[in-house]
Amino acid sequence: MSSEGQKGKKRYKSQFCGNAKRQKRRHDLEVGMQGILITCNMNERKCVAEAYSLLNEYGDQMYGPEKLSEKDDGLTESEEDDDDAEAALKKEVDQIRTSTEKNLRRFQSVESGANNVVFIRTLNVEPEKFVHHIFKDVYTSKKKKTRVILRMLPVSGTCKAFLEDLKKYAETFFAPWFKSPNKGTFQIVYKARNNNHMNREEVIKELAGIVASQNPENKVDLSKPENTIIVEIIKNVCCLSVVKDYTVFRKYNLQEVVKSSNEDNPQQPTKENKEDTPNSADS
C-alpha cells in the first residue's frame, strides 16, 4: 500500500476508534437509570468483579438465565478479501457499535462519578426487591460472599440533583409507599458526593413534607422505620430508593450483615410477598 494510503488508513482508524472511545466514556451514571450503587474500599476493579459474580448468581435465581443475542459479529469472507481497508474498518467498527447497543446486559457497570463507588445499571430488574432478596438470604445463611463490597443500595429512580427537580420527581416516586391509602413509618438517609449545591437539611425537610402530604398517617421513626428513603447524590444525579429492613440489614452492608445475630438484632426481615419471590418477576 502507498504511503498516502497508509496515512489515510491511520487517519480513518484514529477517527473511528476515537469515536468508539468517546462513546465508551459516555457510559456514565445518568438520569433515567435504575441500578445498584455499591461502595468499596479502594479496589474498584475487584468490587466490579465481585458485583458481577454476586448479582448474576441471584439474577439467575430470580429471573432465570440471561438470554444474549448470538449474532455473529465477524467479518464475512468477502469482506476479508475487500481491498478497501477503510471500508472494511468502518464495517468492523459499525458491527462492534451495533453489537454493543443491541446486547445490553442485565447488569452493566457504568462510571459512578465518585471514588470507591461502583454503579451497576440494571435491565428488567426491580432493584429494591432484588437487593432485599440478596440481603435476606445472606442474613439468614450468614455466608460471606464478598470481600471488598461494603454497602449495596438499590436505585429505583434517578433525577437531576437540583431541589426543584427532586421535589417534582419525588411526588410521583413516593406514591407506591406513602400516598393514601398506602402509609408507613419512615426515615430519610442522605449522602452527597462531589456536589456542593444541595443542602442536606433542606432536602430532608422537603422530602419529609412530601411524604406527610401524601398521607397524614405517615410518621417519622428513626429507630425501627418500616421504610427508609435513601437519597444518594453524585455530581448532578440524584439516586432514590425506598427500602425495608434498613436497620436489620445493617444499613445494607454486606460485611456487617453476616456478623449480625438474632441475639444482637431480634427484629426479623420483612417477609417477601409472592410477587417478590424468585422466578416470579418478568425477565
mmCIF file with all atom_site columns, N, CA, C and O in Angstrom, residues 23-30 33-38 47-49 51-53 55-56 66 68 99-112 117-125 130:
data_model
loop_
_atom_site.group_PDB
_atom_site.id
_atom_site.type_symbol
_atom_site.label_atom_id
_atom_site.label_alt_id
_atom_site.label_comp_id
_atom_site.label_asym_id
_atom_site.label_entity_id
_atom_site.label_seq_id
_atom_site.pdbx_PDB_ins_code
_atom_site.Cartn_x
_atom_site.Cartn_y
_atom_site.Cartn_z
_atom_site.occupancy
_atom_site.B_iso_or_equiv
_atom_site.pdbx_formal_charge
_atom_site.auth_seq_id
_atom_site.auth_comp_id
_atom_site.auth_asym_id
_atom_site.auth_atom_id
_atom_site.pdbx_PDB_model_num
ATOM 1   N N  . GLN A 1 23  ? -17.496 7.213   22.831 1.00 0.00 ? 23  GLN A N  1
ATOM 2   C CA . GLN A 1 23  ? -18.786 6.617   23.127 1.00 0.00 ? 23  GLN A CA 1
ATOM 3   C C  . GLN A 1 23  ? -18.707 5.767   24.389 1.00 0.00 ? 23  GLN A C  1
ATOM 4   O O  . GLN A 1 23  ? -19.610 5.773   25.213 1.00 0.00 ? 23  GLN A O  1
ATOM 5   N N  . LYS A 1 24  ? -17.591 5.074   24.566 1.00 0.00 ? 24  LYS A N  1
ATOM 6   C CA . LYS A 1 24  ? -17.423 4.252   25.764 1.00 0.00 ? 24  LYS A CA 1
ATOM 7   C C  . LYS A 1 24  ? -17.407 5.106   27.012 1.00 0.00 ? 24  LYS A C  1
ATOM 8   O O  . LYS A 1 24  ? -17.962 4.758   28.041 1.00 0.00 ? 24  LYS A O  1
ATOM 9   N N  . ARG A 1 25  ? -16.756 6.280   26.925 1.00 0.00 ? 25  ARG A N  1
ATOM 10  C CA . ARG A 1 25  ? -16.682 7.157   28.077 1.00 0.00 ? 25  ARG A CA 1
ATOM 11  C C  . ARG A 1 25  ? -18.036 7.747   28.441 1.00 0.00 ? 25  ARG A C  1
ATOM 12  O O  . ARG A 1 25  ? -18.220 8.261   29.528 1.00 0.00 ? 25  ARG A O  1
ATOM 13  N N  . ARG A 1 26  ? -19.000 7.693   27.511 1.00 0.00 ? 26  ARG A N  1
ATOM 14  C CA . ARG A 1 26  ? -20.319 8.215   27.803 1.00 0.00 ? 26  ARG A CA 1
ATOM 15  C C  . ARG A 1 26  ? -21.123 7.273   28.686 1.00 0.00 ? 26  ARG A C  1
ATOM 16  O O  . ARG A 1 26  ? -22.217 7.606   29.091 1.00 0.00 ? 26  ARG A O  1
ATOM 17  N N  . HIS A 1 27  ? -20.619 6.089   28.951 1.00 0.00 ? 27  HIS A N  1
ATOM 18  C CA . HIS A 1 27  ? -21.330 5.134   29.799 1.00 0.00 ? 27  HIS A CA 1
ATOM 19  C C  . HIS A 1 27  ? -21.185 5.545   31.255 1.00 0.00 ? 27  HIS A C  1
ATOM 20  O O  . HIS A 1 27  ? -20.505 4.906   32.037 1.00 0.00 ? 27  HIS A O  1
ATOM 21  N N  . ASP A 1 28  ? -21.798 6.645   31.594 1.00 0.00 ? 28  ASP A N  1
ATOM 22  C CA . ASP A 1 28  ? -21.734 7.188   32.946 1.00 0.00 ? 28  ASP A CA 1
ATOM 23  C C  . ASP A 1 28  ? -23.107 7.109   33.589 1.00 0.00 ? 28  ASP A C  1
ATOM 24  O O  . ASP A 1 28  ? -24.128 6.976   32.913 1.00 0.00 ? 28  ASP A O  1
ATOM 25  N N  . LEU A 1 29  ? -23.126 7.213   34.907 1.00 0.00 ? 29  LEU A N  1
ATOM 26  C CA . LEU A 1 29  ? -24.390 7.310   35.627 1.00 0.00 ? 29  LEU A CA 1
ATOM 27  C C  . LEU A 1 29  ? -25.130 8.540   35.130 1.00 0.00 ? 29  LEU A C  1
ATOM 28  O O  . LEU A 1 29  ? -24.576 9.635   35.077 1.00 0.00 ? 29  LEU A O  1
ATOM 29  N N  . GLU A 1 30  ? -26.400 8.362   34.758 1.00 0.00 ? 30  GLU A N  1
ATOM 30  C CA . GLU A 1 30  ? -27.181 9.477   34.240 1.00 0.00 ? 30  GLU A CA 1
ATOM 31  C C  . GLU A 1 30  ? -28.639 9.344   34.632 1.00 0.00 ? 30  GLU A C  1
ATOM 32  O O  . GLU A 1 30  ? -29.100 8.277   35.053 1.00 0.00 ? 30  GLU A O  1
ATOM 33  N N  . MET A 1 33  ? -31.607 6.159   34.742 1.00 0.00 ? 33  MET A N  1
ATOM 34  C CA . MET A 1 33  ? -31.106 4.816   35.008 1.00 0.00 ? 33  MET A CA 1
ATOM 35  C C  . MET A 1 33  ? -31.693 4.235   36.290 1.00 0.00 ? 33  MET A C  1
ATOM 36  O O  . MET A 1 33  ? -32.045 4.963   37.209 1.00 0.00 ? 33  MET A O  1
ATOM 37  N N  . GLN A 1 34  ? -31.802 2.918   36.325 1.00 0.00 ? 34  GLN A N  1
ATOM 38  C CA . GLN A 1 34  ? -32.034 2.161   37.545 1.00 0.00 ? 34  GLN A CA 1
ATOM 39  C C  . GLN A 1 34  ? -30.814 1.283   37.754 1.00 0.00 ? 34  GLN A C  1
ATOM 40  O O  . GLN A 1 34  ? -30.089 0.969   36.814 1.00 0.00 ? 34  GLN A O  1
ATOM 41  N N  . GLY A 1 35  ? -30.586 0.877   39.007 1.00 0.00 ? 35  GLY A N  1
ATOM 42  C CA . GLY A 1 35  ? -29.437 0.018   39.225 1.00 0.00 ? 35  GLY A CA 1
ATOM 43  C C  . GLY A 1 35  ? -29.128 -0.205  40.681 1.00 0.00 ? 35  GLY A C  1
ATOM 44  O O  . GLY A 1 35  ? -30.007 -0.122  41.540 1.00 0.00 ? 35  GLY A O  1
ATOM 45  N N  . ILE A 1 36  ? -27.872 -0.478  40.945 1.00 0.00 ? 36  ILE A N  1
ATOM 46  C CA . ILE A 1 36  ? -27.403 -0.775  42.297 1.00 0.00 ? 36  ILE A CA 1
ATOM 47  C C  . ILE A 1 36  ? -26.128 0.011   42.550 1.00 0.00 ? 36  ILE A C  1
ATOM 48  O O  . ILE A 1 36  ? -25.159 -0.084  41.782 1.00 0.00 ? 36  ILE A O  1
ATOM 49  N N  . LEU A 1 37  ? -26.140 0.788   43.613 1.00 0.00 ? 37  LEU A N  1
ATOM 50  C CA . LEU A 1 37  ? -24.979 1.593   43.993 1.00 0.00 ? 37  LEU A CA 1
ATOM 51  C C  . LEU A 1 37  ? -24.197 0.827   45.049 1.00 0.00 ? 37  LEU A C  1
ATOM 52  O O  . LEU A 1 37  ? -24.748 0.423   46.070 1.00 0.00 ? 37  LEU A O  1
ATOM 53  N N  . ILE A 1 38  ? -22.922 0.618   44.784 1.00 0.00 ? 38  ILE A N  1
ATOM 54  C CA . ILE A 1 38  ? -22.082 -0.231  45.637 1.00 0.00 ? 38  ILE A CA 1
ATOM 55  C C  . ILE A 1 38  ? -20.861 0.558   46.098 1.00 0.00 ? 38  ILE A C  1
ATOM 56  O O  . ILE A 1 38  ? -20.199 1.213   45.300 1.00 0.00 ? 38  ILE A O  1
ATOM 57  N N  . CYS A 1 47  ? -14.119 -4.859  43.104 1.00 0.00 ? 47  CYS A N  1
ATOM 58  C CA . CYS A 1 47  ? -15.507 -4.639  43.503 1.00 0.00 ? 47  CYS A CA 1
ATOM 59  C C  . CYS A 1 47  ? -16.452 -4.955  42.353 1.00 0.00 ? 47  CYS A C  1
ATOM 60  O O  . CYS A 1 47  ? -17.488 -5.609  42.541 1.00 0.00 ? 47  CYS A O  1
ATOM 61  N N  . VAL A 1 48  ? -16.113 -4.488  41.158 1.00 0.00 ? 48  VAL A N  1
ATOM 62  C CA . VAL A 1 48  ? -16.950 -4.756  39.988 1.00 0.00 ? 48  VAL A CA 1
ATOM 63  C C  . VAL A 1 48  ? -17.025 -6.252  39.713 1.00 0.00 ? 48  VAL A C  1
ATOM 64  O O  . VAL A 1 48  ? -18.093 -6.795  39.425 1.00 0.00 ? 48  VAL A O  1
ATOM 65  N N  . ALA A 1 49  ? -15.882 -6.935  39.809 1.00 0.00 ? 49  ALA A N  1
ATOM 66  C CA . ALA A 1 49  ? -15.853 -8.381  39.576 1.00 0.00 ? 49  ALA A CA 1
ATOM 67  C C  . ALA A 1 49  ? -16.732 -9.112  40.581 1.00 0.00 ? 49  ALA A C  1
ATOM 68  O O  . ALA A 1 49  ? -17.496 -10.020 40.230 1.00 0.00 ? 49  ALA A O  1
ATOM 69  N N  . ALA A 1 51  ? -19.223 -7.836  42.228 1.00 0.00 ? 51  ALA A N  1
ATOM 70  C CA . ALA A 1 51  ? -20.613 -7.457  41.982 1.00 0.00 ? 51  ALA A CA 1
ATOM 71  C C  . ALA A 1 51  ? -21.212 -8.291  40.866 1.00 0.00 ? 51  ALA A C  1
ATOM 72  O O  . ALA A 1 51  ? -22.335 -8.803  40.993 1.00 0.00 ? 51  ALA A O  1
ATOM 73  N N  . TYR A 1 52  ? -20.491 -8.444  39.761 1.00 0.00 ? 52  TYR A N  1
ATOM 74  C CA . TYR A 1 52  ? -20.990 -9.261  38.656 1.00 0.00 ? 52  TYR A CA 1
ATOM 75  C C  . TYR A 1 52  ? -21.266 -10.698 39.112 1.00 0.00 ? 52  TYR A C  1
ATOM 76  O O  . TYR A 1 52  ? -22.290 -11.292 38.780 1.00 0.00 ? 52  TYR A O  1
ATOM 77  N N  . SER A 1 53  ? -20.332 -11.256 39.874 1.00 0.00 ? 53  SER A N  1
ATOM 78  C CA . SER A 1 53  ? -20.484 -12.635 40.340 1.00 0.00 ? 53  SER A CA 1
ATOM 79  C C  . SER A 1 53  ? -21.717 -12.776 41.231 1.00 0.00 ? 53  SER A C  1
ATOM 80  O O  . SER A 1 53  ? -22.539 -13.685 41.044 1.00 0.00 ? 53  SER A O  1
ATOM 81  N N  . LEU A 1 55  ? -24.365 -10.629 41.653 1.00 0.00 ? 55  LEU A N  1
ATOM 82  C CA . LEU A 1 55  ? -25.627 -10.255 41.015 1.00 0.00 ? 55  LEU A CA 1
ATOM 83  C C  . LEU A 1 55  ? -26.067 -11.282 39.977 1.00 0.00 ? 55  LEU A C  1
ATOM 84  O O  . LEU A 1 55  ? -27.261 -11.567 39.860 1.00 0.00 ? 55  LEU A O  1
ATOM 85  N N  . ASN A 1 56  ? -25.127 -11.833 39.229 1.00 0.00 ? 56  ASN A N  1
ATOM 86  C CA . ASN A 1 56  ? -25.502 -12.859 38.257 1.00 0.00 ? 56  ASN A CA 1
ATOM 87  C C  . ASN A 1 56  ? -26.015 -14.123 38.944 1.00 0.00 ? 56  ASN A C  1
ATOM 88  O O  . ASN A 1 56  ? -26.941 -14.770 38.459 1.00 0.00 ? 56  ASN A O  1
ATOM 89  N N  . GLU A 1 66  ? -29.705 -15.379 31.815 1.00 0.00 ? 66  GLU A N  1
ATOM 90  C CA . GLU A 1 66  ? -29.773 -14.250 30.896 1.00 0.00 ? 66  GLU A CA 1
ATOM 91  C C  . GLU A 1 66  ? -29.674 -14.730 29.459 1.00 0.00 ? 66  GLU A C  1
ATOM 92  O O  . GLU A 1 66  ? -28.860 -15.581 29.120 1.00 0.00 ? 66  GLU A O  1
ATOM 93  N N  . LEU A 1 68  ? -28.771 -13.858 25.711 1.00 0.00 ? 68  LEU A N  1
ATOM 94  C CA . LEU A 1 68  ? -27.992 -12.914 24.919 1.00 0.00 ? 68  LEU A CA 1
ATOM 95  C C  . LEU A 1 68  ? -28.116 -13.240 23.452 1.00 0.00 ? 68  LEU A C  1
ATOM 96  O O  . LEU A 1 68  ? -28.315 -14.392 23.065 1.00 0.00 ? 68  LEU A O  1
ATOM 97  N N  . SER A 1 99  ? -23.426 -4.236  17.941 1.00 0.00 ? 99  SER A N  1
ATOM 98  C CA . SER A 1 99  ? -23.461 -5.333  18.911 1.00 0.00 ? 99  SER A CA 1
ATOM 99  C C  . SER A 1 99  ? -23.594 -4.809  20.329 1.00 0.00 ? 99  SER A C  1
ATOM 100 O O  . SER A 1 99  ? -24.347 -5.333  21.148 1.00 0.00 ? 99  SER A O  1
ATOM 101 N N  . THR A 1 100 ? -22.854 -3.725  20.641 1.00 0.00 ? 100 THR A N  1
ATOM 102 C CA . THR A 1 100 ? -22.902 -3.144  21.983 1.00 0.00 ? 100 THR A CA 1
ATOM 103 C C  . THR A 1 100 ? -24.288 -2.614  22.299 1.00 0.00 ? 100 THR A C  1
ATOM 104 O O  . THR A 1 100 ? -24.814 -2.790  23.395 1.00 0.00 ? 100 THR A O  1
ATOM 105 N N  . GLU A 1 101 ? -24.897 -1.942  21.311 1.00 0.00 ? 101 GLU A N  1
ATOM 106 C CA . GLU A 1 101 ? -26.207 -1.342  21.534 1.00 0.00 ? 101 GLU A CA 1
ATOM 107 C C  . GLU A 1 101 ? -27.304 -2.390  21.679 1.00 0.00 ? 101 GLU A C  1
ATOM 108 O O  . GLU A 1 101 ? -28.244 -2.219  22.461 1.00 0.00 ? 101 GLU A O  1
ATOM 109 N N  . LYS A 1 102 ? -27.210 -3.477  20.910 1.00 0.00 ? 102 LYS A N  1
ATOM 110 C CA . LYS A 1 102 ? -28.281 -4.472  20.919 1.00 0.00 ? 102 LYS A CA 1
ATOM 111 C C  . LYS A 1 102 ? -28.150 -5.461  22.074 1.00 0.00 ? 102 LYS A C  1
ATOM 112 O O  . LYS A 1 102 ? -29.132 -6.042  22.511 1.00 0.00 ? 102 LYS A O  1
ATOM 113 N N  . ASN A 1 103 ? -26.938 -5.688  22.548 1.00 0.00 ? 103 ASN A N  1
ATOM 114 C CA . ASN A 1 103 ? -26.729 -6.693  23.569 1.00 0.00 ? 103 ASN A CA 1
ATOM 115 C C  . ASN A 1 103 ? -26.535 -6.053  24.947 1.00 0.00 ? 103 ASN A C  1
ATOM 116 O O  . ASN A 1 103 ? -25.518 -6.235  25.599 1.00 0.00 ? 103 ASN A O  1
ATOM 117 N N  . LEU A 1 104 ? -27.519 -5.267  25.365 1.00 0.00 ? 104 LEU A N  1
ATOM 118 C CA . LEU A 1 104 ? -27.459 -4.685  26.697 1.00 0.00 ? 104 LEU A CA 1
ATOM 119 C C  . LEU A 1 104 ? -27.597 -5.789  27.723 1.00 0.00 ? 104 LEU A C  1
ATOM 120 O O  . LEU A 1 104 ? -28.497 -6.628  27.639 1.00 0.00 ? 104 LEU A O  1
ATOM 121 N N  . ARG A 1 105 ? -26.722 -5.793  28.705 1.00 0.00 ? 105 ARG A N  1
ATOM 122 C CA . ARG A 1 105 ? -26.703 -6.843  29.687 1.00 0.00 ? 105 ARG A CA 1
ATOM 123 C C  . ARG A 1 105 ? -27.659 -6.536  30.837 1.00 0.00 ? 105 ARG A C  1
ATOM 124 O O  . ARG A 1 105 ? -28.024 -5.391  31.091 1.00 0.00 ? 105 ARG A O  1
ATOM 125 N N  . ARG A 1 106 ? -28.036 -7.577  31.549 1.00 0.00 ? 106 ARG A N  1
ATOM 126 C CA . ARG A 1 106 ? -28.891 -7.414  32.730 1.00 0.00 ? 106 ARG A CA 1
ATOM 127 C C  . ARG A 1 106 ? -28.195 -6.547  33.774 1.00 0.00 ? 106 ARG A C  1
ATOM 128 O O  . ARG A 1 106 ? -28.817 -5.707  34.422 1.00 0.00 ? 106 ARG A O  1
ATOM 129 N N  . PHE A 1 107 ? -26.886 -6.735  33.916 1.00 0.00 ? 107 PHE A N  1
ATOM 130 C CA . PHE A 1 107 ? -26.080 -5.934  34.837 1.00 0.00 ? 107 PHE A CA 1
ATOM 131 C C  . PHE A 1 107 ? -24.894 -5.356  34.077 1.00 0.00 ? 107 PHE A C  1
ATOM 132 O O  . PHE A 1 107 ? -24.156 -6.097  33.435 1.00 0.00 ? 107 PHE A O  1
ATOM 133 N N  . GLN A 1 108 ? -24.719 -4.050  34.136 1.00 0.00 ? 108 GLN A N  1
ATOM 134 C CA . GLN A 1 108 ? -23.630 -3.408  33.421 1.00 0.00 ? 108 GLN A CA 1
ATOM 135 C C  . GLN A 1 108 ? -23.029 -2.287  34.262 1.00 0.00 ? 108 GLN A C  1
ATOM 136 O O  . GLN A 1 108 ? -23.724 -1.357  34.669 1.00 0.00 ? 108 GLN A O  1
ATOM 137 N N  . SER A 1 109 ? -21.739 -2.383  34.515 1.00 0.00 ? 109 SER A N  1
ATOM 138 C CA . SER A 1 109 ? -21.048 -1.350  35.280 1.00 0.00 ? 109 SER A CA 1
ATOM 139 C C  . SER A 1 109 ? -20.918 -0.075  34.457 1.00 0.00 ? 109 SER A C  1
ATOM 140 O O  . SER A 1 109 ? -20.557 -0.120  33.275 1.00 0.00 ? 109 SER A O  1
ATOM 141 N N  . VAL A 1 110 ? -21.236 1.064   35.086 1.00 0.00 ? 110 VAL A N  1
ATOM 142 C CA . VAL A 1 110 ? -21.032 2.364   34.455 1.00 0.00 ? 110 VAL A CA 1
ATOM 143 C C  . VAL A 1 110 ? -20.248 3.248   35.422 1.00 0.00 ? 110 VAL A C  1
ATOM 144 O O  . VAL A 1 110 ? -20.179 2.968   36.618 1.00 0.00 ? 110 VAL A O  1
ATOM 145 N N  . GLU A 1 111 ? -19.656 4.302   34.911 1.00 0.00 ? 111 GLU A N  1
ATOM 146 C CA . GLU A 1 111 ? -18.886 5.205   35.751 1.00 0.00 ? 111 GLU A CA 1
ATOM 147 C C  . GLU A 1 111 ? -19.816 5.928   36.721 1.00 0.00 ? 111 GLU A C  1
ATOM 148 O O  . GLU A 1 111 ? -20.775 6.578   36.309 1.00 0.00 ? 111 GLU A O  1
ATOM 149 N N  . SER A 1 112 ? -19.531 5.832   38.010 1.00 0.00 ? 112 SER A N  1
ATOM 150 C CA . SER A 1 112 ? -20.404 6.436   39.014 1.00 0.00 ? 112 SER A CA 1
ATOM 151 C C  . SER A 1 112 ? -20.159 7.932   39.174 1.00 0.00 ? 112 SER A C  1
ATOM 152 O O  . SER A 1 112 ? -21.070 8.687   39.516 1.00 0.00 ? 112 SER A O  1
ATOM 153 N N  . VAL A 1 117 ? -16.934 4.144   44.650 1.00 0.00 ? 117 VAL A N  1
ATOM 154 C CA . VAL A 1 117 ? -18.357 3.899   44.416 1.00 0.00 ? 117 VAL A CA 1
ATOM 155 C C  . VAL A 1 117 ? -18.510 3.291   43.026 1.00 0.00 ? 117 VAL A C  1
ATOM 156 O O  . VAL A 1 117 ? -18.005 3.821   42.044 1.00 0.00 ? 117 VAL A O  1
ATOM 157 N N  . VAL A 1 118 ? -19.206 2.173   42.966 1.00 0.00 ? 118 VAL A N  1
ATOM 158 C CA . VAL A 1 118 ? -19.478 1.484   41.703 1.00 0.00 ? 118 VAL A CA 1
ATOM 159 C C  . VAL A 1 118 ? -20.981 1.534   41.462 1.00 0.00 ? 118 VAL A C  1
ATOM 160 O O  . VAL A 1 118 ? -21.771 1.342   42.395 1.00 0.00 ? 118 VAL A O  1
ATOM 161 N N  . PHE A 1 119 ? -21.367 1.809   40.228 1.00 0.00 ? 119 PHE A N  1
ATOM 162 C CA . PHE A 1 119 ? -22.787 1.776   39.894 1.00 0.00 ? 119 PHE A CA 1
ATOM 163 C C  . PHE A 1 119 ? -23.019 0.699   38.844 1.00 0.00 ? 119 PHE A C  1
ATOM 164 O O  . PHE A 1 119 ? -22.382 0.698   37.790 1.00 0.00 ? 119 PHE A O  1
ATOM 165 N N  . ILE A 1 120 ? -23.911 -0.235  39.153 1.00 0.00 ? 120 ILE A N  1
ATOM 166 C CA . ILE A 1 120 ? -24.282 -1.300  38.220 1.00 0.00 ? 120 ILE A CA 1
ATOM 167 C C  . ILE A 1 120 ? -25.668 -0.988  37.677 1.00 0.00 ? 120 ILE A C  1
ATOM 168 O O  . ILE A 1 120 ? -26.656 -1.049  38.411 1.00 0.00 ? 120 ILE A O  1
ATOM 169 N N  . ARG A 1 121 ? -25.723 -0.617  36.406 1.00 0.00 ? 121 ARG A N  1
ATOM 170 C CA . ARG A 1 121 ? -27.018 -0.370  35.774 1.00 0.00 ? 121 ARG A CA 1
ATOM 171 C C  . ARG A 1 121 ? -27.750 -1.692  35.575 1.00 0.00 ? 121 ARG A C  1
ATOM 172 O O  . ARG A 1 121 ? -27.150 -2.702  35.198 1.00 0.00 ? 121 ARG A O  1
ATOM 173 N N  . THR A 1 122 ? -29.048 -1.719  35.868 1.00 0.00 ? 122 THR A N  1
ATOM 174 C CA . THR A 1 122 ? -29.827 -2.948  35.730 1.00 0.00 ? 122 THR A CA 1
ATOM 175 C C  . THR A 1 122 ? -30.837 -2.823  34.601 1.00 0.00 ? 122 THR A C  1
ATOM 176 O O  . THR A 1 122 ? -31.275 -1.724  34.258 1.00 0.00 ? 122 THR A O  1
ATOM 177 N N  . LEU A 1 123 ? -31.199 -3.957  34.041 1.00 0.00 ? 123 LEU A N  1
ATOM 178 C CA . LEU A 1 123 ? -32.181 -4.015  32.962 1.00 0.00 ? 123 LEU A CA 1
ATOM 179 C C  . LEU A 1 123 ? -33.168 -5.142  33.272 1.00 0.00 ? 123 LEU A C  1
ATOM 180 O O  . LEU A 1 123 ? -32.775 -6.270  33.546 1.00 0.00 ? 123 LEU A O  1
ATOM 181 N N  . ASN A 1 124 ? -34.472 -4.811  33.259 1.00 0.00 ? 124 ASN A N  1
ATOM 182 C CA . ASN A 1 124 ? -35.532 -5.785  33.565 1.00 0.00 ? 124 ASN A CA 1
ATOM 183 C C  . ASN A 1 124 ? -35.359 -6.404  34.949 1.00 0.00 ? 124 ASN A C  1
ATOM 184 O O  . ASN A 1 124 ? -35.564 -7.605  35.142 1.00 0.00 ? 124 ASN A O  1
ATOM 185 N N  . VAL A 1 125 ? -34.966 -5.572  35.893 1.00 0.00 ? 125 VAL A N  1
ATOM 186 C CA . VAL A 1 125 ? -34.783 -5.989  37.280 1.00 0.00 ? 125 VAL A CA 1
ATOM 187 C C  . VAL A 1 125 ? -35.454 -4.951  38.168 1.00 0.00 ? 125 VAL A C  1
ATOM 188 O O  . VAL A 1 125 ? -35.399 -3.755  37.874 1.00 0.00 ? 125 VAL A O  1
ATOM 189 N N  . PHE A 1 130 ? -34.950 -7.003  44.416 1.00 0.00 ? 130 PHE A N  1
ATOM 190 C CA . PHE A 1 130 ? -33.802 -7.858  44.126 1.00 0.00 ? 130 PHE A CA 1
ATOM 191 C C  . PHE A 1 130 ? -32.749 -7.761  45.221 1.00 0.00 ? 130 PHE A C  1
ATOM 192 O O  . PHE A 1 130 ? -32.273 -8.775  45.750 1.00 0.00 ? 130 PHE A O  1
#
